[in-house]
Coordinates of N, CA and C in Angstrom, one line a residue:
X1 N 8.7 18.7 -34.7 CA 9.6 19.9 -34.4 C 10.2 20.6 -33.7
X2 N 11.7 21.0 -32.5 CA 11.1 22.2 -31.6 C 10.5 22.9 -31.6
X3 N 10.0 23.5 -32.4 CA 9.5 24.7 -32.7 C 7.9 24.5 -32.3
X4 N 7.6 23.7 -32.6 CA 6.4 22.6 -33.0 C 5.9 22.5 -31.1
X5 N 6.4 21.3 -29.9 CA 7.0 20.3 -29.6 C 5.4 21.4 -28.9
X6 N 5.8 22.9 -28.5 CA 4.3 23.1 -27.2 C 3.7 22.9 -27.9
X7 N 3.0 23.6 -28.4 CA 1.4 22.8 -29.5 C 1.1 22.6 -29.7
X8 N 1.7 20.6 -30.0 CA 1.3 19.4 -30.4 C 1.4 19.0 -28.7
X9 N 1.7 19.1 -28.2 CA 2.0 18.4 -26.2 C 0.7 18.7 -25.5
X10 N 0.0 20.4 -25.6 CA -1.1 20.4 -25.6 C -1.9 20.1 -26.5
X11 N -1.7 19.8 -27.3 CA -3.4 19.4 -28.5 C -3.1 18.3 -28.1
X12 N -2.1 17.8 -27.4 CA -2.6 15.9 -27.4 C -3.5 15.7 -26.2
X13 N -2.7 16.2 -24.9 CA -3.6 16.5 -24.3 C -4.7 16.5 -23.8
X14 N -5.2 17.9 -24.9 CA -6.6 18.0 -24.2 C -7.0 17.3 -25.7
X15 N -6.8 16.7 -26.8 CA -7.5 15.4 -26.9 C -7.0 14.0 -25.9
X16 N -6.4 14.0 -25.3 CA -6.6 12.0 -24.9 C -8.4 12.6 -23.8
X17 N -8.1 14.3 -23.4 CA -9.7 14.4 -22.0 C -10.4 14.0 -23.2
X18 N -10.3 14.3 -24.5 CA -11.7 13.9 -24.5 C -12.3 12.0 -25.6
X19 N -10.7 11.1 -24.9 CA -11.2 10.6 -25.5 C -11.9 9.5 -24.6
X20 N -12.8 8.5 -24.4 CA -13.4 7.7 -23.3 C -12.4 6.5 -22.4
X21 N -13.0 7.3 -21.4 CA -11.8 6.0 -19.9 C -12.1 5.1 -20.3
X22 N -13.4 3.7 -20.5 CA -12.5 2.4 -21.3 C -12.3 2.3 -22.3
X23 N -11.8 2.9 -23.2 CA -11.4 3.3 -25.1 C -9.5 3.3 -24.5
X24 N -8.9 4.2 -23.0 CA -7.8 4.9 -22.8 C -7.7 3.9 -21.9
X25 N -7.7 2.5 -21.4 CA -7.3 2.3 -20.6 C -7.3 1.0 -21.2
X26 N -8.3 0.3 -22.9 CA -7.8 -0.8 -23.5 C -6.4 -0.7 -23.8
X27 N -6.8 0.7 -23.9 CA -5.3 1.3 -24.6 C -3.9 0.6 -24.1
X28 N -3.8 0.8 -23.3 CA -2.8 -0.2 -21.6 C -2.9 -0.9 -21.4
X29 N -4.0 -1.2 -21.7 CA -4.0 -3.3 -21.2 C -3.7 -4.1 -22.3
X30 N -3.6 -3.4 -23.6 CA -3.5 -4.0 -24.6 C -2.0 -3.2 -25.6
X31 N -1.8 -3.0 -25.1 CA 0.1 -2.6 -24.9 C 0.0 -1.5 -26.1
X32 N -1.5 -1.2 -26.4 CA -0.8 -0.5 -27.7 C -0.1 0.4 -28.4
X33 N 0.1 1.2 -27.0 CA 1.5 2.8 -26.7 C 1.5 2.5 -26.9
X34 N 2.6 1.1 -27.0 CA 4.3 0.7 -26.7 C 5.0 0.5 -28.1
X35 N 3.8 0.1 -29.4 CA 4.5 0.1 -30.5 C 5.3 0.6 -30.4
X36 N 5.8 1.0 -32.0 CA 6.2 1.4 -33.1 C 7.2 0.6 -33.6
X37 N 8.6 1.6 -34.6 CA 10.0 1.0 -34.8 C 10.7 1.9 -35.2
X38 N 11.1 3.3 -35.2 CA 11.7 3.9 -35.1 C 12.7 4.9 -33.8
X39 N 13.0 4.5 -33.2 CA 12.7 5.6 -32.0 C 12.7 7.0 -31.8
X40 N 12.4 7.1 -32.7 CA 11.6 8.8 -32.4 C 10.3 8.3 -32.3
X41 N 9.2 7.2 -33.2 CA 8.1 6.7 -32.6 C 8.1 6.3 -31.9
X42 N 9.2 5.2 -31.3 CA 8.5 4.6 -30.0 C 9.1 6.4 -28.5
X43 N 10.1 6.5 -28.8 CA 9.9 7.9 -28.0 C 8.6 8.5 -27.3
X44 N 8.0 8.8 -29.1 CA 7.3 9.7 -29.4 C 5.7 8.6 -28.8
X45 N 5.9 7.6 -29.3 CA 4.4 6.9 -28.6 C 4.1 6.5 -26.2
X46 N 5.8 6.3 -27.0 CA 5.5 6.5 -24.7 C 5.8 7.4 -24.0
X47 N 6.5 9.2 -24.9 CA 5.0 9.8 -24.3 C 3.5 10.1 -24.3
X48 N 2.9 9.8 -25.8 CA 2.1 9.0 -25.6 C 0.7 8.9 -23.4
X49 N 1.6 7.6 -24.1 CA 1.2 6.3 -23.4 C 1.2 7.2 -21.6
X50 N 1.9 7.1 -21.8 CA 2.3 8.9 -19.9 C 1.3 9.2 -20.0
X51 N 1.2 10.2 -20.9 CA -0.4 10.8 -21.1 C -1.7 10.2 -20.0
X52 N -1.8 9.0 -20.9 CA -2.6 8.1 -20.7 C -2.9 8.2 -19.3
X53 N -1.5 7.8 -19.6 CA -2.1 6.8 -17.9 C -1.8 8.0 -16.9
X54 N -1.4 9.6 -16.4 CA -1.8 10.9 -16.2 C -3.0 11.1 -16.2
X55 N -3.2 10.3 -17.7 CA -5.7 10.6 -17.6 C -5.9 9.4 -16.1
X56 N -6.0 8.8 -16.7 CA -6.2 8.1 -16.1 C -6.5 7.1 -14.7
X57 N -5.0 7.6 -14.4 CA -4.8 7.8 -12.6 C -5.5 8.4 -12.0
X58 N -4.9 9.9 -13.0 CA -6.5 11.3 -12.7 C -8.1 10.2 -12.6
X59 N -9.0 9.7 -12.7 CA -9.7 9.7 -13.5 C -10.6 8.4 -12.7
X60 N -9.4 7.5 -11.9 CA -9.9 6.6 -10.9 C -9.6 6.9 -9.7
X61 N -8.5 7.7 -8.9 CA -8.4 7.9 -8.2 C -9.1 9.1 -7.2
X62 N -10.2 10.0 -8.7 CA -11.2 10.7 -7.9 C -12.8 10.9 -8.2
X63 N -12.2 9.5 -8.4 CA -13.9 8.7 -9.2 C -14.3 7.5 -8.2
X64 N -13.2 7.4 -7.3 CA -12.6 6.7 -6.7 C -13.2 4.4 -6.9
X65 N -12.7 4.5 -8.5 CA -12.5 3.0 -9.3 C -11.6 2.4 -8.9
X66 N -11.8 1.6 -8.1 CA -11.4 0.6 -7.9 C -10.3 -0.8 -8.9
X67 N -11.3 -0.5 -9.8 CA -10.9 -1.7 -10.6 C -10.9 -1.5 -11.9
X68 N -10.0 0.3 -12.4 CA -9.8 1.0 -13.0 C -8.1 1.0 -12.0
X69 N -8.4 0.2 -11.1 CA -7.2 1.8 -9.6 C -6.6 0.2 -10.1
X70 N -6.6 -1.5 -10.8 CA -6.2 -2.4 -10.0 C -5.9 -3.0 -12.0
X71 N -6.8 -2.2 -12.9 CA -5.8 -2.1 -13.5 C -5.0 -1.7 -14.4
X72 N -4.4 -0.6 -14.3 CA -3.8 0.7 -14.5 C -2.1 0.1 -13.9
X73 N -2.1 -0.1 -12.5 CA -1.1 -1.1 -11.9 C -0.4 -2.1 -11.9
X74 N -1.3 -3.1 -13.1 CA -1.3 -4.3 -13.6 C -0.7 -3.9 -14.4
X75 N -1.1 -3.1 -15.8 CA -0.5 -3.1 -16.8 C -0.2 -1.8 -17.5
X76 N 0.6 -1.2 -16.2 CA 1.4 0.0 -16.7 C 3.0 -1.0 -16.2
X77 N 4.1 0.3 -16.4 CA 5.3 1.0 -16.1 C 5.5 0.4 -15.1
X78 N 6.4 0.3 -14.2 CA 7.0 0.5 -13.1 C 6.7 1.6 -12.5
X79 N 7.4 2.5 -12.6 CA 7.2 3.8 -13.0 C 5.7 4.4 -11.8
X80 N 4.6 4.0 -12.4 CA 3.8 4.9 -12.0 C 4.1 3.7 -10.7
X81 N 4.2 2.6 -10.2 CA 3.6 2.1 -8.7 C 5.1 2.9 -7.3
X82 N 6.0 4.0 -8.0 CA 6.2 4.3 -7.8 C 6.8 5.8 -7.4
X83 N 5.1 6.2 -7.8 CA 5.5 8.0 -8.1 C 4.5 8.1 -7.5
X84 N 4.3 9.1 -6.6 CA 3.3 10.0 -5.8 C 1.7 9.8 -5.6
X85 N 1.6 9.8 -6.5 CA -0.2 8.5 -7.1 C 0.3 7.1 -6.2
X86 N 1.7 6.8 -6.0 CA 1.3 4.6 -6.3 C 0.7 4.2 -5.2
X87 N 0.8 4.9 -3.9 CA 0.3 3.8 -2.8 C -0.9 4.8 -2.8
X88 N -1.2 5.6 -3.1 CA -2.7 5.6 -2.7 C -3.7 4.6 -4.1
X89 N -3.2 4.4 -5.5 CA -3.3 3.7 -6.4 C -3.4 2.4 -6.2
X90 N -2.8 1.5 -5.1 CA -2.0 0.1 -4.2 C -3.9 -0.1 -3.4
X91 N -4.0 1.2 -2.4 CA -4.2 1.4 -1.2 C -6.4 0.6 -2.3
X92 N -6.4 2.0 -3.3 CA -7.6 2.0 -4.0 C -7.7 1.2 -5.2
X93 N -7.1 0.0 -5.8 CA -7.1 -1.1 -6.4 C -7.3 -2.3 -5.3
X94 N -6.7 -2.3 -3.8 CA -7.3 -3.6 -2.8 C -9.0 -3.4 -2.2
X95 N -9.2 -2.4 -3.0 CA -10.4 -2.3 -2.3 C -12.1 -3.1 -3.4
X96 N -10.8 -3.8 -4.9 CA -12.0 -5.0 -4.8 C -12.7 -5.7 -5.0
X97 N -14.0 -5.7 -5.2 CA -14.6 -6.4 -4.2 C -14.4 -8.3 -4.7
X98 N -13.2 -9.1 -5.2 CA -13.4 -10.6 -6.0 C -13.5 -10.6 -4.9
X99 N -13.9 -12.0 -4.7 CA -14.5 -12.7 -3.5 C -14.1 -12.1 -1.4
X100 N -14.9 -11.1 -1.9 CA -13.6 -10.4 -0.5 C -14.8 -11.0 0.3
X101 N -14.8 -11.3 1.3 CA -15.5 -12.3 2.5 C -15.2 -12.2 3.7
X102 N -15.7 -11.8 5.0 CA -15.6 -12.0 7.2 C -15.9 -13.7 7.3
X103 N -15.3 -14.0 7.3 CA -15.7 -15.5 7.8 C -15.2 -15.2 9.3
X104 N -16.2 -14.9 10.0 CA -16.0 -15.0 11.5 C -14.6 -14.7 12.6
X105 N -14.8 -15.2 13.1 CA -13.4 -14.4 14.3 C -12.1 -14.6 13.7
X106 N -11.7 -14.7 12.6 CA -10.7 -14.7 11.8 C -9.0 -13.6 11.7
X107 N -8.1 -13.5 12.6 CA -7.5 -12.8 12.9 C -6.2 -12.6 11.6
X108 N -6.3 -12.0 10.7 CA -4.9 -11.5 9.6 C -4.2 -11.1 9.8
X109 N -2.9 -11.7 9.9 CA -1.0 -10.9 10.1 C 0.1 -10.8 9.8
X110 N 0.0 -9.5 9.3 CA 1.0 -9.7 7.8 C 1.8 -9.6 8.6
X111 N 2.6 -10.4 8.5 CA 4.6 -11.1 8.8 C 5.9 -10.6 7.1
X112 N 6.3 -10.6 7.4 CA 7.8 -10.0 6.3 C 7.8 -9.3 6.1
X113 N 8.5 -8.5 5.2 CA 9.1 -7.1 4.8 C 10.6 -7.1 3.9
X114 N 10.6 -5.4 4.5 CA 12.3 -5.3 4.0 C 12.9 -5.3 4.5
X115 N 13.9 -5.3 5.8 CA 14.5 -5.6 6.8 C 14.0 -6.4 7.2
X116 N 15.7 -6.9 7.4 CA 14.8 -8.1 8.5 C 14.7 -8.0 9.7
X117 N 14.7 -6.4 10.3 CA 14.3 -6.4 11.6 C 12.4 -6.3 11.7
X118 N 12.5 -6.2 10.8 CA 10.4 -5.7 9.8 C 11.0 -6.6 10.2
X119 N 11.1 -8.2 9.2 CA 10.9 -10.8 9.5 C 10.5 -9.9 10.8
X120 N 11.9 -10.0 11.9 CA 11.4 -10.2 13.3 C 10.6 -10.9 13.6
X121 N 9.9 -8.6 13.5 CA 9.6 -8.1 14.3 C 7.8 -8.8 14.6
X122 N 7.5 -9.1 13.3 CA 6.0 -9.0 12.7 C 6.2 -10.3 13.1
X123 N 6.9 -11.7 13.2 CA 6.5 -12.9 14.1 C 6.7 -13.0 14.6
X124 N 7.4 -12.3 15.4 CA 7.2 -11.8 17.0 C 6.0 -11.7 18.0
X125 N 5.5 -10.7 16.8 CA 3.6 -10.3 17.1 C 2.7 -10.8 17.0
X126 N 3.4 -12.1 15.6 CA 1.6 -13.1 14.9 C 2.6 -14.6 16.5
X127 N 3.7 -14.3 16.5 CA 3.7 -15.2 18.2 C 2.8 -15.7 18.9
X128 N 3.6 -13.8 19.9 CA 3.0 -13.2 20.7 C 1.4 -13.0 21.2
X129 N 0.3 -12.8 19.9 CA -0.8 -13.1 19.2 C -1.3 -14.5 20.4
X130 N -0.7 -15.6 19.6 CA -1.1 -17.4 19.2 C -0.9 -17.2 20.6
X131 N -0.4 -16.6 21.3 CA 0.8 -17.6 22.7 C -0.4 -16.9 24.2
X132 N -0.3 -16.0 23.4 CA -1.6 -15.0 24.8 C -2.6 -15.8 24.3
X133 N -4.0 -15.6 23.2 CA -5.5 -16.7 22.7 C -5.1 -18.2 23.4
X134 N -3.4 -19.1 23.4 CA -3.8 -20.6 23.8 C -3.8 -20.5 25.1
X135 N -3.0 -18.9 26.2 CA -2.7 -18.9 26.8 C -3.8 -19.0 28.1
X136 N -4.7 -18.7 27.7 CA -6.2 -17.4 27.7 C -7.2 -19.1 27.3
X137 N -6.9 -20.0 26.4 CA -8.2 -20.7 26.4 C -9.0 -20.1 25.1
X138 N -8.8 -19.3 24.3 CA -9.2 -18.8 23.4 C -9.2 -19.2 22.7
X139 N -7.7 -19.9 22.0 CA -7.6 -19.8 20.9 C -8.6 -20.6 20.1
X140 N -9.1 -21.7 20.2 CA -10.3 -22.9 19.8 C -11.4 -22.5 19.4
X141 N -11.8 -20.6 19.7 CA -12.2 -19.2 19.0 C -11.7 -19.2 17.8
X142 N -10.9 -19.1 18.0 CA -10.3 -18.2 16.8 C -9.0 -18.4 15.5
X143 N -9.8 -18.3 14.0 CA -8.8 -18.5 13.4 C -7.7 -17.8 13.1
X144 N -6.2 -17.8 13.1 CA -4.7 -16.5 13.3 C -4.6 -17.4 12.1
X145 N -4.9 -16.3 10.3 CA -4.5 -16.7 9.3 C -2.9 -15.6 8.6
X146 N -2.0 -15.5 8.0 CA -0.4 -14.9 8.3 C -0.8 -14.5 6.7
X147 N -0.2 -13.7 5.8 CA 0.2 -12.8 4.9 C 1.6 -12.4 4.7
X148 N 2.2 -13.6 3.7 CA 4.1 -12.1 3.7 C 3.5 -11.0 2.9
X149 N 4.1 -9.8 3.3 CA 4.4 -8.7 3.2 C 6.5 -9.0 1.9
X150 N 5.7 -9.2 0.6 CA 6.1 -10.0 -0.7 C 6.9 -7.9 -1.5
X151 N 6.2 -6.8 -0.2 CA 7.7 -5.4 -1.2 C 5.6 -4.7 -0.9
X152 N 4.5 -5.2 -0.7 CA 3.7 -3.6 -0.4 C 2.6 -4.6 0.1
X153 N 3.1 -3.5 1.5 CA 1.8 -4.1 2.2 C 0.8 -4.2 1.9
X154 N 0.1 -3.4 1.1 CA -1.6 -3.2 0.1 C -1.4 -4.3 0.2
X155 N -1.2 -4.9 -0.3 CA -1.0 -6.1 -1.0 C -1.3 -6.9 -0.4
X156 N -0.8 -7.6 0.4 CA -0.5 -8.4 1.7 C -1.3 -8.1 3.3
X157 N -2.1 -7.2 2.8 CA -3.7 -6.7 3.8 C -4.3 -6.6 2.8
X158 N -4.7 -6.4 1.5 CA -6.0 -6.8 0.2 C -6.2 -8.2 0.3
X159 N -4.9 -9.2 0.8 CA -5.2 -10.5 0.6 C -5.5 -11.3 1.7
X160 N -5.3 -11.0 3.0 CA -5.9 -11.3 4.2 C -7.0 -10.5 4.1
X161 N -7.8 -9.8 2.8 CA -9.8 -9.6 3.8 C -10.6 -9.9 2.7
X162 N -9.7 -11.0 0.9 CA -9.6 -11.8 0.5 C -10.0 -13.4 0.7
X163 N -9.3 -13.1 2.1 CA -8.9 -14.6 2.5 C -9.7 -14.6 3.8
X164 N -10.9 -13.8 4.1 CA -12.0 -13.7 5.5 C -11.7 -12.7 6.6
X165 N -10.9 -12.6 6.9 CA -10.4 -11.8 7.5 C -11.0 -10.2 8.3
X166 N -11.8 -11.1 10.0 CA -12.1 -9.6 10.6 C -11.4 -8.6 10.7
X167 N -10.2 -9.4 11.2 CA -9.1 -8.0 12.8 C -7.8 -8.1 11.6
X168 N -7.6 -7.2 10.6 CA -6.3 -7.1 11.1 C -5.3 -6.9 11.5
X169 N -4.0 -7.3 11.7 CA -2.7 -6.8 12.6 C -1.9 -6.7 11.3
X170 N -0.8 -5.7 11.0 CA 0.1 -4.9 10.5 C 0.8 -3.7 10.6
X171 N 1.8 -3.5 10.4 CA 3.0 -2.4 10.6 C 3.9 -1.9 12.3
X172 N 5.0 -2.8 11.9 CA 5.9 -2.9 13.1 C 6.6 -1.0 13.0
X173 N 6.3 -0.4 12.0 CA 7.1 0.4 12.1 C 6.1 1.6 11.7
X174 N 6.4 3.4 11.4 CA 6.6 4.1 11.0 C 5.5 4.8 10.2
X175 N 6.1 4.2 8.5 CA 5.2 3.6 7.4 C 4.6 3.0 7.1
X176 N 4.9 2.0 8.3 CA 4.6 0.7 7.8 C 3.0 0.7 8.0
X177 N 2.6 1.5 9.3 CA 1.3 1.7 10.4 C 0.8 2.9 9.5
X178 N 1.3 4.1 8.8 CA 0.4 5.2 8.1 C -0.1 4.8 6.9
X179 N 1.0 3.0 7.1 CA -0.5 2.5 5.8 C -1.3 2.3 5.6
X180 N -0.8 0.5 6.5 CA -1.8 -0.3 7.4 C -3.3 0.4 7.9
X181 N -3.1 2.2 8.6 CA -3.9 1.8 8.9 C -4.7 3.0 7.7
X182 N -4.4 3.5 6.2 CA -5.7 3.7 5.3 C -5.6 3.6 4.8
X183 N -6.1 1.8 5.2 CA -6.1 0.8 4.6 C -7.1 0.1 5.4
X184 N -7.1 0.4 6.3 CA -8.1 0.0 7.3 C -9.1 0.9 7.4
X185 N -9.0 2.3 6.8 CA -9.9 3.9 6.6 C -10.7 3.7 5.3
X186 N -10.2 2.6 4.5 CA -10.5 3.0 3.5 C -11.6 1.8 2.6
X187 N -11.4 0.7 3.6 CA -11.5 -0.7 3.5 C -12.2 -1.0 4.0
X188 N -12.3 -0.2 5.7 CA -13.8 -0.6 6.6 C -14.0 -1.0 7.6
X189 N -12.9 -1.5 8.1 CA -11.9 -3.2 8.4 C -11.2 -2.7 9.7
X190 N -11.6 -2.6 10.8 CA -10.8 -3.2 12.3 C -9.8 -3.8 11.4
X191 N -8.6 -2.5 12.1 CA -7.4 -3.5 12.3 C -6.5 -2.7 13.3
X192 N -4.7 -3.2 13.5 CA -4.2 -2.6 14.3 C -2.6 -2.5 14.3
X193 N -1.6 -2.1 14.5 CA -0.7 -1.5 14.8 C -0.1 -1.5 15.9
X194 N 1.7 -2.6 15.3 CA 2.4 -1.6 16.7 C 3.1 -1.2 16.4
X195 N 3.0 0.1 15.2 CA 3.9 0.9 15.2 C 3.2 1.5 15.2
X196 N 3.3 3.1 15.4 CA 2.5 4.5 15.4 C 3.6 4.8 14.4
X197 N 1.9 5.3 13.2 CA 2.5 6.7 11.9 C 2.7 8.2 13.2
X198 N 4.0 9.2 12.3 CA 3.6 10.0 11.3 C 2.2 10.6 11.7
X199 N 1.8 10.2 11.0 CA 0.7 11.3 11.4 C -1.1 10.4 11.2
X200 N -2.0 10.4 11.9 CA -3.4 9.6 11.7 C -4.2 10.0 10.5
X201 N -4.5 9.1 10.2 CA -4.9 9.1 8.6 C -6.8 9.8 10.1
X202 N -7.2 10.6 9.4 CA -8.7 11.3 9.5 C -10.2 11.7 8.6
X203 N -11.0 10.8 8.9 CA -10.8 10.5 10.5 C -9.8 8.9 11.0
X204 N -9.9 8.4 11.9 CA -10.1 8.1 12.7 C -11.2 7.1 12.5
X205 N -11.2 5.9 12.0 CA -12.9 5.3 12.7 C -12.5 3.6 12.7
X206 N -11.4 3.3 12.2 CA -11.2 1.5 12.2 C -9.4 1.4 12.2
X207 N -8.6 2.3 12.7 CA -6.9 2.6 13.5 C -7.3 1.8 15.5
X208 N -6.1 1.4 15.1 CA -5.6 2.0 17.2 C -4.4 1.0 16.3
X209 N -3.6 2.5 17.2 CA -2.9 2.9 17.6 C -2.2 1.2 18.3
X210 N -1.3 0.8 18.3 CA -1.1 0.3 20.0 C 0.6 0.6 20.5
X211 N 1.3 0.5 21.5 CA 2.7 0.7 22.1 C 2.5 2.2 21.5
X212 N 4.4 2.2 21.9 CA 5.1 3.6 21.6 C 5.3 4.0 20.3
X213 N 6.1 5.3 20.3 CA 6.9 5.2 19.1 C 8.2 4.4 19.2
X214 N 9.3 4.8 18.4 CA 9.9 4.1 18.1 C 11.4 4.9 19.4
X215 N 11.1 6.1 18.9 CA 12.5 7.0 19.5 C 11.6 7.8 21.0
X216 N 10.4 6.9 21.2 CA 9.5 7.1 22.6 C 10.7 5.7 23.5
X217 N 10.9 4.4 23.1 CA 10.7 2.8 23.0 C 12.3 3.6 23.4
X218 N 13.3 4.5 22.6 CA 14.4 3.5 22.6 C 14.7 4.9 23.9
X219 N 14.2 6.5 24.1 CA 14.9 6.9 25.2 C 14.8 6.3 26.2
X220 N 13.3 5.2 26.3 CA 12.7 4.8 27.5 C 14.2 4.0 28.1
X221 N 14.4 2.3 26.8 CA 15.5 2.4 26.9 C 17.1 2.3 27.8
X222 N 16.9 3.9 27.0 CA 18.6 4.3 27.5 C 18.2 4.9 28.7
X223 N 17.1 5.4 28.7 CA 18.1 5.7 30.0 C 17.1 5.0 31.5
X224 N 17.2 3.8 31.0 CA 17.4 3.0 31.8 C 18.6 1.7 31.9
X225 N 18.6 1.2 31.0 CA 20.3 1.0 30.9 C 21.2 1.5 31.8
X226 N 21.1 3.5 31.8 CA 22.4 4.0 31.9 C 22.2 4.7 33.5
X227 N 20.5 4.1 33.9 CA 20.8 3.8 35.3 C 21.5 2.7 36.0
X228 N 21.3 2.2 35.1 CA 22.2 0.6 36.0 C 23.9 0.5 34.9
X229 N 24.0 1.4 35.0 CA 25.8 2.5 34.3 C 26.0 1.0 33.5
X230 N 24.9 1.2 32.5 CA 25.9 1.4 31.3 C 25.4 2.4 29.9
X231 N 27.1 3.2 30.0 CA 27.8 4.1 29.3 C 27.9 3.8 27.4
X232 N 28.1 2.5 27.1 CA 28.2 3.0 25.9 C 27.1 1.4 24.9
X233 N 26.3 1.7 24.9 CA 25.0 1.4 23.8 C 25.7 1.1 22.1
X234 N 25.3 0.0 22.6 CA 25.5 -0.3 20.5 C 23.8 -0.3 19.8
X235 N 23.8 -0.1 18.6 CA 22.3 0.0 18.3 C 22.5 -1.2 17.1
X236 N 20.9 -2.0 17.1 CA 20.6 -2.6 15.8 C 20.9 -1.7 14.4
X237 N 21.3 -1.6 12.9 CA 21.0 -1.9 12.4 C 19.7 -2.5 11.3
X238 N 19.1 -1.7 10.4 CA 18.4 -2.3 10.3 C 19.0 -2.9 8.5
X239 N 18.8 -4.3 7.8 CA 19.2 -5.1 7.2 C 17.9 -4.9 5.9

């Protein structure tokens, strides 16, 4: 009843905190919290499920439990990945040590992305690395592997590290660079990024930023073109 809602909600949150983490995780993995017959029951069970997910999310992040983070992302509703803690969970889940290995001089490059500009720039980056290695006669000593970003940069980076990459290359814009650098620090794998993040992770021991920010590049190009008599500039639109 509306008059007892606050009381029941407070009781439920307190009760959930007393349940062992393993038991709560089984509720989410088995999908028991989402069942019900009437609309009222379904609504109530969905609300309880949300409380459980929030409780497990706090537990995973506080204790750096990568397996719990992985299970949460795999079995929870889509709103969790899009929530404020979603990126942190994705980074944490990528630390699960299933089959992770370092296989010598293997360079892992993330290609693809959400926009045409990002896809083109990552392809150019991978091509440039390979061309440079071949030009210097060093390609024989390296193995270059690539993984496509299909909506989750952290997943692509985790896949590359599990395939043996000892150096990662990812991030061609500010958001991608920031996420890639966070992954490098969390996983302690050297990483190069062509994008410039708005903020560097602290401490920054494994990530290396190459190049300038997009704003700095655009200003330099505009200045050079104006000096050559170009007065109207057509800016590329990201698709």
